[in-house]
């Protein structure tokens, strides 16, 4: 039996890429197994956003090495952003890795695993493509060239089958890559220049998803607001127009997207939130820092005032909109005063939730070379203060839901009490509640209590909305 196991690290884009890998492998007759040790093909879809992500992956790779030494017929494949950031170095550092590919070559996975790579017992045989440096000479030279090419962006995986985790939710990749030059970020070097998928292709995909029972679709891109700018003039639509077109597709009850860039979010998108029925009342607006001086060093191209103007505009058009954010603590040169400016913005905006990160120098990025790196204990101490404030404000914000009936898309049993249910509001708040609904139902839930992270409630009888 040709079995495989995929471990995914990183963002929703990576989760979605892994769905494509699974879909493709299933269509080739492979079978997914729950445990890595039972797999003939061990795949990793990696992330490189922070050092912690690298380390987590390397620990897993160590286990794959042991499994491969027990049974050398296993194939180990490494895809995604970490693979892209180290390229052929992966084969030098980890000679037991058979296949490596970047986020732009997902559709080539099948080629790496061609029929001739499987022996009479259905086991994988190693393929030499990309096996530097041995094949860099002689007759193998052409193959080695192709191996290098594997790390260039070659195309979207949009036409590939995908295996979704839940039948009623789907991701839609609208663009690939990023043209921003944020000085801390490795993504432009791992996912390349921005390329938008044509709107016709996207809308056809959403129609197929809707016909397939999908209720909630999440549009994915590194900077979704820049969507369409690179398309030929006759095909070009703005992100706001794309949102409206998706909203018009029958059956799609919820539209989410991630992430917009504060420099590019415009009033047309904010108005779409007010006017499109399916567009959720939630905007993830990464702040990164509340200090204009640090934002400049980060090359974010907005300052604190501009960011707060955007927030005011959102609140004006969509008063109940949930706002979430990403914040980096301890960027090089961040003083106590700069950090205080971040706390001030967090206090003023009162986010519904925030992802907080300790700054991590990344290879090849501008900020990694900056002097004045903040000592680790200072980063940790600031992080603690930031998290405490984020949680305090989030809890206060969540109070506004208590006593209200909220529309909840049921996702499954509650994680803490399997006798209860769990779902999400359009604000992207997780609700744990008592009720009789099934996953995929949209029901009304009376909110009875709130913490900084979750809401608690009771399903309203006869409330099925969809
Ligand atoms: N160090 C810490 N956090 C980072 N992020 C991106 N690069 C780094 C880095 N080098 C954070 C940003 C981004 C989120 C996905 O990860 O906040 O929005
Ligand atoms: Fe990680 Fe960024 Fe790549 Fe996503 S795009 S997998 S967050 S490095």
GROMACS .gro file of C-alpha atoms and ligand atoms in nm:
model
  492
    1UNK     CA    1   0.000   0.000   0.000
    2UNK     CA    2   0.132   0.345  -0.090
    3UNK     CA    3   0.084   0.537   0.230
    4UNK     CA    4   0.169   0.897   0.316
    5UNK     CA    5   0.169   1.136   0.608
    6UNK     CA    6   0.188   1.516   0.591
    7UNK     CA    7   0.290   1.747   0.873
    8UNK     CA    8   0.210   2.114   0.819
    9UNK     CA    9   0.377   2.409   0.988
   10UNK     CA   10   0.297   2.778   0.954
   11UNK     CA   11   0.010   2.978   0.816
   12UNK     CA   12  -0.325   2.910   0.652
   13UNK     CA   13  -0.160   2.934   0.311
   14UNK     CA   14   0.052   2.636   0.406
   15UNK     CA   15  -0.250   2.448   0.543
   16UNK     CA   16  -0.418   2.505   0.211
   17UNK     CA   17  -0.111   2.396   0.012
   18UNK     CA   18  -0.114   2.075   0.217
   19UNK     CA   19  -0.477   2.017   0.122
   20UNK     CA   20  -0.365   2.028  -0.241
   21UNK     CA   21  -0.082   1.784  -0.172
   22UNK     CA   22  -0.326   1.545  -0.004
   23UNK     CA   23  -0.580   1.581  -0.283
   24UNK     CA   24  -0.315   1.511  -0.543
   25UNK     CA   25  -0.173   1.209  -0.360
   26UNK     CA   26  -0.521   1.065  -0.302
   27UNK     CA   27  -0.601   1.100  -0.670
   28UNK     CA   28  -0.282   0.908  -0.749
   29UNK     CA   29  -0.403   0.622  -0.531
   30UNK     CA   30  -0.204   0.695  -0.218
   31UNK     CA   31  -0.361   0.654   0.122
   32UNK     CA   32  -0.319   0.897   0.409
   33UNK     CA   33  -0.226   0.747   0.747
   34UNK     CA   34  -0.262   0.906   1.089
   35UNK     CA   35   0.083   0.816   1.221
   36UNK     CA   36   0.411   0.913   1.062
   37UNK     CA   37   0.570   0.577   1.141
   38UNK     CA   38   0.309   0.399   0.927
   39UNK     CA   39   0.386   0.606   0.618
   40UNK     CA   40   0.597   0.508   0.318
   41UNK     CA   41   0.606   0.875   0.214
   42UNK     CA   42   0.676   1.125   0.491
   43UNK     CA   43   0.606   1.482   0.386
   44UNK     CA   44   0.667   1.809   0.566
   45UNK     CA   45   0.520   2.141   0.460
   46UNK     CA   46   0.748   2.384   0.636
   47UNK     CA   47   0.747   2.742   0.762
   48UNK     CA   48   1.037   2.975   0.825
   49UNK     CA   49   0.869   3.283   0.966
   50UNK     CA   50   1.051   3.267   1.303
   51UNK     CA   51   1.338   3.066   1.442
   52UNK     CA   52   1.095   2.872   1.660
   53UNK     CA   53   0.921   2.743   1.345
   54UNK     CA   54   1.257   2.619   1.208
   55UNK     CA   55   1.340   2.446   1.533
   56UNK     CA   56   1.004   2.276   1.562
   57UNK     CA   57   1.038   2.139   1.213
   58UNK     CA   58   1.398   2.020   1.266
   59UNK     CA   59   1.289   1.819   1.570
   60UNK     CA   60   1.027   1.643   1.355
   61UNK     CA   61   1.279   1.589   1.077
   62UNK     CA   62   1.502   1.411   1.330
   63UNK     CA   63   1.225   1.158   1.387
   64UNK     CA   64   1.186   1.108   1.012
   65UNK     CA   65   1.559   1.036   0.991
   66UNK     CA   66   1.526   0.762   1.254
   67UNK     CA   67   1.225   0.613   1.075
   68UNK     CA   68   1.415   0.614   0.749
   69UNK     CA   69   1.716   0.442   0.899
   70UNK     CA   70   1.483   0.167   1.025
   71UNK     CA   71   1.334   0.131   0.678
   72UNK     CA   72   1.543   0.290   0.399
   73UNK     CA   73   1.263   0.242   0.143
   74UNK     CA   74   1.071   0.527   0.298
   75UNK     CA   75   1.073   0.857   0.110
   76UNK     CA   76   1.116   1.184   0.298
   77UNK     CA   77   0.994   1.500   0.124
   78UNK     CA   78   1.031   1.858   0.245
   79UNK     CA   79   0.823   2.136   0.091
   80UNK     CA   80   0.725   2.489   0.182
   81UNK     CA   81   0.899   2.804   0.298
   82UNK     CA   82   1.185   2.655   0.499
   83UNK     CA   83   1.280   2.434   0.203
   84UNK     CA   84   1.262   2.738  -0.021
   85UNK     CA   85   1.481   2.946   0.212
   86UNK     CA   86   1.763   2.690   0.228
   87UNK     CA   87   1.717   2.543  -0.123
   88UNK     CA   88   1.973   2.275  -0.215
   89UNK     CA   89   2.139   2.313   0.124
   90UNK     CA   90   1.866   2.080   0.249
   91UNK     CA   91   2.034   1.786   0.070
   92UNK     CA   92   2.377   1.873   0.207
   93UNK     CA   93   2.260   1.916   0.565
   94UNK     CA   94   2.009   1.631   0.562
   95UNK     CA   95   2.126   1.369   0.311
   96UNK     CA   96   1.836   1.137   0.397
   97UNK     CA   97   1.590   1.386   0.243
   98UNK     CA   98   1.485   1.257  -0.099
   99UNK     CA   99   1.272   1.536  -0.236
  100UNK     CA  100   1.260   1.908  -0.165
  101UNK     CA  101   1.041   2.172  -0.323
  102UNK     CA  102   0.922   2.525  -0.258
  103UNK     CA  103   0.570   2.667  -0.228
  104UNK     CA  104   0.564   2.731  -0.604
  105UNK     CA  105   0.605   2.367  -0.707
  106UNK     CA  106   0.326   2.189  -0.525
  107UNK     CA  107   0.183   2.077  -0.858
  108UNK     CA  108   0.513   1.906  -0.941
  109UNK     CA  109   0.490   1.670  -0.646
  110UNK     CA  110   0.331   1.404  -0.864
  111UNK     CA  111   0.628   1.420  -1.098
  112UNK     CA  112   0.868   1.361  -0.813
  113UNK     CA  113   0.675   1.046  -0.739
  114UNK     CA  114   0.636   0.908  -1.087
  115UNK     CA  115   0.542   0.548  -1.153
  116UNK     CA  116   0.907   0.450  -1.203
  117UNK     CA  117   0.981   0.558  -0.848
  118UNK     CA  118   0.764   0.281  -0.709
  119UNK     CA  119   0.892  -0.075  -0.698
  120UNK     CA  120   0.704  -0.403  -0.744
  121UNK     CA  121   0.599  -0.402  -0.378
  122UNK     CA  122   0.442  -0.059  -0.405
  123UNK     CA  123   0.728   0.101  -0.214
  124UNK     CA  124   0.886   0.428  -0.316
  125UNK     CA  125   1.225   0.435  -0.480
  126UNK     CA  126   1.444   0.739  -0.449
  127UNK     CA  127   1.445   0.979  -0.737
  128UNK     CA  128   1.760   1.168  -0.814
  129UNK     CA  129   1.608   1.494  -0.935
  130UNK     CA  130   1.744   1.786  -0.741
  131UNK     CA  131   2.009   1.568  -0.581
  132UNK     CA  132   2.288   1.817  -0.566
  133UNK     CA  133   2.583   1.822  -0.562
  134UNK     CA  134   2.658   1.474  -0.704
  135UNK     CA  135   2.452   1.519  -1.016
  136UNK     CA  136   2.596   1.861  -1.093
  137UNK     CA  137   2.849   1.705  -1.328
  138UNK     CA  138   2.864   1.494  -1.640
  139UNK     CA  139   2.559   1.340  -1.793
  140UNK     CA  140   2.348   1.433  -1.493
  141UNK     CA  141   2.413   1.804  -1.543
  142UNK     CA  142   2.082   1.879  -1.712
  143UNK     CA  143   1.891   1.710  -1.433
  144UNK     CA  144   2.079   1.918  -1.177
  145UNK     CA  145   1.980   2.236  -1.361
  146UNK     CA  146   1.619   2.130  -1.345
  147UNK     CA  147   1.667   2.066  -0.974
  148UNK     CA  148   1.763   2.426  -0.921
  149UNK     CA  149   1.464   2.540  -1.121
  150UNK     CA  150   1.233   2.357  -0.887
  151UNK     CA  151   1.262   2.643  -0.643
  152UNK     CA  152   1.120   2.908  -0.876
  153UNK     CA  153   0.749   2.988  -0.866
  154UNK     CA  154   0.599   2.788  -1.149
  155UNK     CA  155   0.229   2.813  -1.101
  156UNK     CA  156  -0.074   2.800  -0.878
  157UNK     CA  157  -0.206   2.477  -0.741
  158UNK     CA  158  -0.562   2.593  -0.809
  159UNK     CA  159  -0.637   2.323  -1.065
  160UNK     CA  160  -0.529   2.042  -0.833
  161UNK     CA  161  -0.773   1.835  -0.636
  162UNK     CA  162  -0.787   1.927  -0.269
  163UNK     CA  163  -0.879   1.737   0.039
  164UNK     CA  164  -1.051   1.971   0.283
  165UNK     CA  165  -1.055   1.922   0.657
  166UNK     CA  166  -1.423   2.026   0.674
  167UNK     CA  167  -1.666   1.995   0.388
  168UNK     CA  168  -1.837   2.328   0.466
  169UNK     CA  169  -1.526   2.546   0.489
  170UNK     CA  170  -1.267   2.615   0.220
  171UNK     CA  171  -0.967   2.829   0.147
  172UNK     CA  172  -0.925   3.013  -0.179
  173UNK     CA  173  -0.577   3.124  -0.276
  174UNK     CA  174  -0.621   3.455  -0.459
  175UNK     CA  175  -0.257   3.549  -0.495
  176UNK     CA  176   0.093   3.422  -0.438
  177UNK     CA  177   0.395   3.610  -0.308
  178UNK     CA  178   0.439   3.961  -0.179
  179UNK     CA  179   0.589   4.283  -0.316
  180UNK     CA  180   0.635   4.442   0.027
  181UNK     CA  181   0.983   4.481   0.170
  182UNK     CA  182   0.911   4.456   0.544
  183UNK     CA  183   1.262   4.447   0.685
  184UNK     CA  184   1.194   4.160   0.930
  185UNK     CA  185   1.012   3.926   0.694
  186UNK     CA  186   1.135   3.621   0.507
  187UNK     CA  187   0.817   3.570   0.303
  188UNK     CA  188   0.905   3.782  -0.002
  189UNK     CA  189   1.213   3.564  -0.045
  190UNK     CA  190   1.027   3.235   0.002
  191UNK     CA  191   0.708   3.308  -0.191
  192UNK     CA  192   0.847   3.554  -0.445
  193UNK     CA  193   0.688   3.851  -0.624
  194UNK     CA  194   0.317   3.896  -0.608
  195UNK     CA  195   0.104   3.719  -0.868
  196UNK     CA  196  -0.275   3.730  -0.871
  197UNK     CA  197  -0.493   3.452  -0.998
  198UNK     CA  198  -0.738   3.573  -1.263
  199UNK     CA  199  -1.082   3.660  -1.122
  200UNK     CA  200  -1.267   3.430  -1.364
  201UNK     CA  201  -1.069   3.133  -1.237
  202UNK     CA  202  -1.136   3.230  -0.874
  203UNK     CA  203  -1.510   3.279  -0.918
  204UNK     CA  204  -1.541   2.949  -1.104
  205UNK     CA  205  -1.363   2.782  -0.812
  206UNK     CA  206  -1.599   2.944  -0.558
  207UNK     CA  207  -1.899   2.830  -0.762
  208UNK     CA  208  -1.766   2.474  -0.758
  209UNK     CA  209  -1.709   2.500  -0.383
  210UNK     CA  210  -2.061   2.633  -0.323
  211UNK     CA  211  -2.206   2.347  -0.531
  212UNK     CA  212  -2.000   2.113  -0.317
  213UNK     CA  213  -2.165   2.240   0.005
  214UNK     CA  214  -1.909   2.499   0.114
  215UNK     CA  215  -2.066   2.774   0.329
  216UNK     CA  216  -1.757   2.963   0.437
  217UNK     CA  217  -1.469   3.061   0.214
  218UNK     CA  218  -1.147   3.230   0.330
  219UNK     CA  219  -0.956   3.424   0.066
  220UNK     CA  220  -0.582   3.389   0.112
  221UNK     CA  221  -0.298   3.613   0.003
  222UNK     CA  222   0.010   3.766   0.160
  223UNK     CA  223  -0.134   4.114   0.097
  224UNK     CA  224  -0.491   4.067  -0.022
  225UNK     CA  225  -0.552   4.438  -0.084
  226UNK     CA  226  -0.293   4.439  -0.356
  227UNK     CA  227  -0.497   4.174  -0.539
  228UNK     CA  228  -0.534   4.234  -0.911
  229UNK     CA  229  -0.272   4.506  -0.955
  230UNK     CA  230  -0.047   4.278  -1.157
  231UNK     CA  231  -0.325   4.145  -1.383
  232UNK     CA  232  -0.360   4.256  -1.748
  233UNK     CA  233  -0.584   4.562  -1.777
  234UNK     CA  234  -0.880   4.378  -1.934
  235UNK     CA  235  -0.887   4.126  -1.649
  236UNK     CA  236  -0.808   4.361  -1.364
  237UNK     CA  237  -1.049   4.387  -1.072
  238UNK     CA  238  -0.983   4.537  -0.730
  239UNK     CA  239  -0.996   4.336  -0.411
  240UNK     CA  240  -1.323   4.507  -0.315
  241UNK     CA  241  -1.476   4.408  -0.650
  242UNK     CA  242  -1.360   4.052  -0.601
  243UNK     CA  243  -1.524   4.044  -0.256
  244UNK     CA  244  -1.851   4.169  -0.403
  245UNK     CA  245  -1.839   3.908  -0.680
  246UNK     CA  246  -1.783   3.626  -0.428
  247UNK     CA  247  -2.064   3.766  -0.213
  248UNK     CA  248  -2.299   3.736  -0.511
  249UNK     CA  249  -2.244   3.360  -0.543
  250UNK     CA  250  -2.547   3.175  -0.401
  251UNK     CA  251  -2.475   2.937  -0.116
  252UNK     CA  252  -2.170   3.121   0.019
  253UNK     CA  253  -2.280   3.236   0.362
  254UNK     CA  254  -1.951   3.362   0.502
  255UNK     CA  255  -1.651   3.527   0.343
  256UNK     CA  256  -1.327   3.586   0.530
  257UNK     CA  257  -0.985   3.691   0.410
  258UNK     CA  258  -0.632   3.720   0.540
  259UNK     CA  259  -0.427   3.933   0.548
  260UNK     CA  260  -0.478   4.290   0.442
  261UNK     CA  261  -0.193   4.541   0.472
  262UNK     CA  262  -0.284   4.863   0.657
  263UNK     CA  263  -0.109   5.068   0.389
  264UNK     CA  264  -0.339   4.931   0.118
  265UNK     CA  265  -0.678   4.882   0.282
  266UNK     CA  266  -0.909   5.134   0.124
  267UNK     CA  267  -1.256   5.264   0.187
  268UNK     CA  268  -1.402   5.047  -0.091
  269UNK     CA  269  -1.310   4.733   0.106
  270UNK     CA  270  -1.445   4.877   0.430
  271UNK     CA  271  -1.771   4.971   0.255
  272UNK     CA  272  -1.794   4.618   0.118
  273UNK     CA  273  -1.797   4.497   0.479
  274UNK     CA  274  -2.093   4.721   0.550
  275UNK     CA  275  -2.282   4.619   0.237
  276UNK     CA  276  -2.204   4.255   0.151
  277UNK     CA  277  -2.421   4.016   0.343
  278UNK     CA  278  -2.174   3.728   0.352
  279UNK     CA  279  -1.864   3.933   0.432
  280UNK     CA  280  -1.782   3.871   0.799
  281UNK     CA  281  -1.762   4.146   1.057
  282UNK     CA  282  -1.395   4.088   1.119
  283UNK     CA  283  -1.078   4.250   0.988
  284UNK     CA  284  -0.730   4.127   1.072
  285UNK     CA  285  -0.516   4.440   1.045
  286UNK     CA  286  -0.152   4.369   1.134
  287UNK     CA  287  -0.010   4.658   1.338
  288UNK     CA  288   0.342   4.515   1.402
  289UNK     CA  289   0.436   4.821   1.612
  290UNK     CA  290   0.264   5.129   1.750
  291UNK     CA  291   0.577   5.342   1.718
  292UNK     CA  292   0.609   5.538   1.394
  293UNK     CA  293   0.988   5.530   1.428
  294UNK     CA  294   0.991   5.148   1.444
  295UNK     CA  295   0.729   5.119   1.168
  296UNK     CA  296   0.966   5.317   0.949
  297UNK     CA  297   1.257   5.086   1.031
  298UNK     CA  298   1.026   4.793   0.955
  299UNK     CA  299   0.950   4.955   0.615
  300UNK     CA  300   0.578   4.923   0.675
  301UNK     CA  301   0.511   5.254   0.492
  302UNK     CA  302   0.235   5.365   0.731
  303UNK     CA  303   0.270   5.541   1.062
  304UNK     CA  304   0.075   5.526   1.381
  305UNK     CA  305  -0.165   5.806   1.278
  306UNK     CA  306  -0.244   5.648   0.944
  307UNK     CA  307  -0.311   5.315   1.108
  308UNK     CA  308  -0.543   5.473   1.363
  309UNK     CA  309  -0.724   5.659   1.081
  310UNK     CA  310  -0.795   5.325   0.915
  311UNK     CA  311  -0.930   5.187   1.241
  312UNK     CA  312  -1.154   5.494   1.280
  313UNK     CA  313  -1.281   5.446   0.925
  314UNK     CA  314  -1.362   5.081   0.994
  315UNK     CA  315  -1.543   5.170   1.314
  316UNK     CA  316  -1.738   5.442   1.135
  317UNK     CA  317  -1.871   5.211   0.860
  318UNK     CA  318  -1.890   4.883   1.053
  319UNK     CA  319  -1.923   4.979   1.421
  320UNK     CA  320  -1.935   4.623   1.556
  321UNK     CA  321  -1.648   4.495   1.341
  322UNK     CA  322  -1.403   4.272   1.527
  323UNK     CA  323  -1.043   4.382   1.488
  324UNK     CA  324  -0.749   4.149   1.534
  325UNK     CA  325  -0.381   4.209   1.475
  326UNK     CA  326  -0.020   4.089   1.470
  327UNK     CA  327   0.241   4.261   1.687
  328UNK     CA  328   0.616   4.211   1.699
  329UNK     CA  329   0.798   4.284   2.024
  330UNK     CA  330   1.168   4.366   2.041
  331UNK     CA  331   1.240   4.475   1.684
  332UNK     CA  332   1.604   4.601   1.668
  333UNK     CA  333   1.632   4.944   1.828
  334UNK     CA  334   1.292   4.925   2.002
  335UNK     CA  335   1.320   5.147   2.312
  336UNK     CA  336   1.094   5.142   2.615
  337UNK     CA  337   0.928   5.451   2.470
  338UNK     CA  338   0.863   5.276   2.136
  339UNK     CA  339   0.719   4.979   2.319
  340UNK     CA  340   0.499   5.210   2.524
  341UNK     CA  341   0.364   5.349   2.195
  342UNK     CA  342   0.261   4.994   2.099
  343UNK     CA  343   0.085   4.949   2.433
  344UNK     CA  344  -0.094   5.281   2.377
  345UNK     CA  345  -0.230   5.167   2.039
  346UNK     CA  346  -0.339   4.832   2.184
  347UNK     CA  347  -0.517   5.013   2.463
  348UNK     CA  348  -0.685   5.258   2.228
  349UNK     CA  349  -0.793   5.013   1.956
  350UNK     CA  350  -0.893   4.739   2.205
  351UNK     CA  351  -0.844   4.442   1.971
  352UNK     CA  352  -1.074   4.143   1.993
  353UNK     CA  353  -0.755   3.936   1.989
  354UNK     CA  354  -0.393   3.971   1.887
  355UNK     CA  355  -0.110   3.742   1.783
  356UNK     CA  356   0.205   3.857   1.957
  357UNK     CA  357   0.555   3.757   1.846
  358UNK     CA  358   0.902   3.804   1.982
  359UNK     CA  359   1.118   3.944   1.703
  360UNK     CA  360   1.332   3.672   1.545
  361UNK     CA  361   1.618   3.759   1.305
  362UNK     CA  362   1.572   3.578   0.972
  363UNK     CA  363   1.843   3.493   0.723
  364UNK     CA  364   1.877   3.734   0.436
  365UNK     CA  365   1.643   3.998   0.582
  366UNK     CA  366   1.746   4.358   0.630
  367UNK     CA  367   1.657   4.374   1.001
  368UNK     CA  368   1.877   4.076   1.086
  369UNK     CA  369   2.178   4.296   1.002
  370UNK     CA  370   2.067   4.594   1.213
  371UNK     CA  371   2.274   4.688   1.518
  372UNK     CA  372   2.100   4.729   1.849
  373UNK     CA  373   1.925   4.390   1.870
  374UNK     CA  374   1.710   4.391   2.184
  375UNK     CA  375   1.835   4.153   2.457
  376UNK     CA  376   1.618   3.844   2.500
  377UNK     CA  377   1.514   3.909   2.864
  378UNK     CA  378   1.391   4.256   2.764
  379UNK     CA  379   1.183   4.104   2.480
  380UNK     CA  380   1.033   3.850   2.719
  381UNK     CA  381   0.947   4.111   2.980
  382UNK     CA  382   0.780   4.334   2.719
  383UNK     CA  383   0.592   4.040   2.577
  384UNK     CA  384   0.442   3.963   2.919
  385UNK     CA  385   0.319   4.320   2.959
  386UNK     CA  386   0.178   4.323   2.607
  387UNK     CA  387  -0.007   3.993   2.645
  388UNK     CA  388  -0.160   4.105   2.975
  389UNK     CA  389  -0.293   4.425   2.814
  390UNK     CA  390  -0.419   4.245   2.501
  391UNK     CA  391  -0.610   3.999   2.717
  392UNK     CA  392  -0.757   4.266   2.941
  393UNK     CA  393  -0.886   4.466   2.644
  394UNK     CA  394  -1.009   4.155   2.460
  395UNK     CA  395  -1.208   4.046   2.764
  396UNK     CA  396  -1.365   4.391   2.795
  397UNK     CA  397  -1.447   4.392   2.423
  398UNK     CA  398  -1.604   4.045   2.443
  399UNK     CA  399  -1.846   4.169   2.708
  400UNK     CA  400  -2.043   4.341   2.433
  401UNK     CA  401  -2.162   4.001   2.311
  402UNK     CA  402  -2.309   3.886   2.643
  403UNK     CA  403  -2.688   3.882   2.629
  404UNK     CA  404  -2.693   3.888   2.248
  405UNK     CA  405  -2.805   3.611   2.013
  406UNK     CA  406  -2.518   3.544   1.771
  407UNK     CA  407  -2.515   3.349   1.448
  408UNK     CA  408  -2.273   3.058   1.491
  409UNK     CA  409  -2.135   2.819   1.230
  410UNK     CA  410  -2.096   2.489   1.413
  411UNK     CA  411  -1.752   2.329   1.369
  412UNK     CA  412  -1.764   2.029   1.605
  413UNK     CA  413  -1.754   1.930   1.970
  414UNK     CA  414  -1.614   2.171   2.227
  415UNK     CA  415  -1.243   2.110   2.290
  416UNK     CA  416  -1.284   2.121   2.667
  417UNK     CA  417  -1.615   1.933   2.698
  418UNK     CA  418  -1.710   1.693   2.417
  419UNK     CA  419  -2.072   1.695   2.534
  420UNK     CA  420  -2.094   2.058   2.423
  421UNK     CA  421  -2.055   2.218   2.081
  422UNK     CA  422  -1.807   2.463   1.934
  423UNK     CA  423  -1.845   2.710   1.651
  424UNK     CA  424  -1.756   3.059   1.541
  425UNK     CA  425  -1.942   3.385   1.509
  426UNK     CA  426  -1.894   3.610   1.208
  427UNK     CA  427  -1.661   3.809   1.437
  428UNK     CA  428  -1.440   3.499   1.442
  429UNK     CA  429  -1.503   3.446   1.811
  430UNK     CA  430  -1.505   3.084   1.923
  431UNK     CA  431  -1.827   2.994   2.108
  432UNK     CA  432  -1.868   2.688   2.329
  433UNK     CA  433  -2.233   2.611   2.378
  434UNK     CA  434  -2.502   2.361   2.474
  435UNK     CA  435  -2.722   2.251   2.189
  436UNK     CA  436  -2.823   1.983   1.943
  437UNK     CA  437  -2.683   2.122   1.618
  438UNK     CA  438  -2.454   1.935   1.377
  439UNK     CA  439  -2.123   2.050   1.227
  440UNK     CA  440  -2.202   2.270   0.927
  441UNK     CA  441  -2.526   2.406   1.077
  442UNK     CA  442  -2.566   2.779   1.129
  443UNK     CA  443  -2.760   2.840   1.449
  444UNK     CA  444  -2.840   3.123   1.685
  445UNK     CA  445  -2.665   3.105   2.018
  446UNK     CA  446  -2.754   3.315   2.319
  447UNK     CA  447  -2.427   3.437   2.468
  448UNK     CA  448  -2.418   3.398   2.845
  449UNK     CA  449  -2.054   3.466   2.935
  450UNK     CA  450  -1.726   3.585   2.783
  451UNK     CA  451  -1.354   3.542   2.848
  452UNK     CA  452  -1.072   3.708   2.655
  453UNK     CA  453  -1.055   3.409   2.418
  454UNK     CA  454  -1.397   3.244   2.397
  455UNK     CA  455  -1.769   3.298   2.443
  456UNK     CA  456  -2.008   3.069   2.622
  457UNK     CA  457  -2.370   3.016   2.531
  458UNK     CA  458  -2.686   2.821   2.473
  459UNK     CA  459  -2.834   2.728   2.136
  460UNK     CA  460  -3.173   2.886   2.076
  461UNK     CA  461  -3.435   2.626   2.000
  462UNK     CA  462  -3.575   2.627   1.647
  463UNK     CA  463  -3.303   2.871   1.555
  464UNK     CA  464  -3.152   2.688   1.260
  465UNK     CA  465  -3.060   2.961   1.016
  466UNK     CA  466  -2.923   2.752   0.734
  467LIG     N1  467   1.005   3.787   1.386
  467LIG     C1  468   0.890   3.787   1.458
  467LIG     N2  469   0.768   3.791   1.403
  467LIG     C2  470   0.760   3.795   1.269
  467LIG     N3  471   0.654   3.800   1.187
  467LIG     C3  472   0.699   3.801   1.059
  467LIG     N4  473   0.833   3.798   1.058
  467LIG     C4  474   0.873   3.794   1.187
  467LIG     C5  475   1.000   3.791   1.250
  467LIG     N5  476   1.114   3.791   1.179
  467LIG     C6  477   0.515   3.806   1.233
  467LIG     C7  478   0.444   3.930   1.181
  467LIG     C8  479   0.352   3.875   1.076
  467LIG     C9  480   0.319   3.740   1.132
  467LIG    C10  481   0.264   3.642   1.035
  467LIG     O1  482   0.444   3.694   1.183
  467LIG     O2  483   0.372   3.986   1.287
  467LIG     O3  484   0.237   3.954   1.057
  468LIG    FE1  485   0.546   3.051   0.728
  468LIG    FE2  486   0.520   3.283   0.604
  468LIG    FE3  487   0.568   3.069   0.461
  468LIG    FE4  488   0.329   3.100   0.576
  468LIG     S1  489   0.418   3.229   0.411
  468LIG     S2  490   0.452   2.916   0.577
  468LIG     S3  491   0.390   3.204   0.770
  468LIG     S4  492   0.706   3.163   0.614
   0.00000   0.00000   0.00000
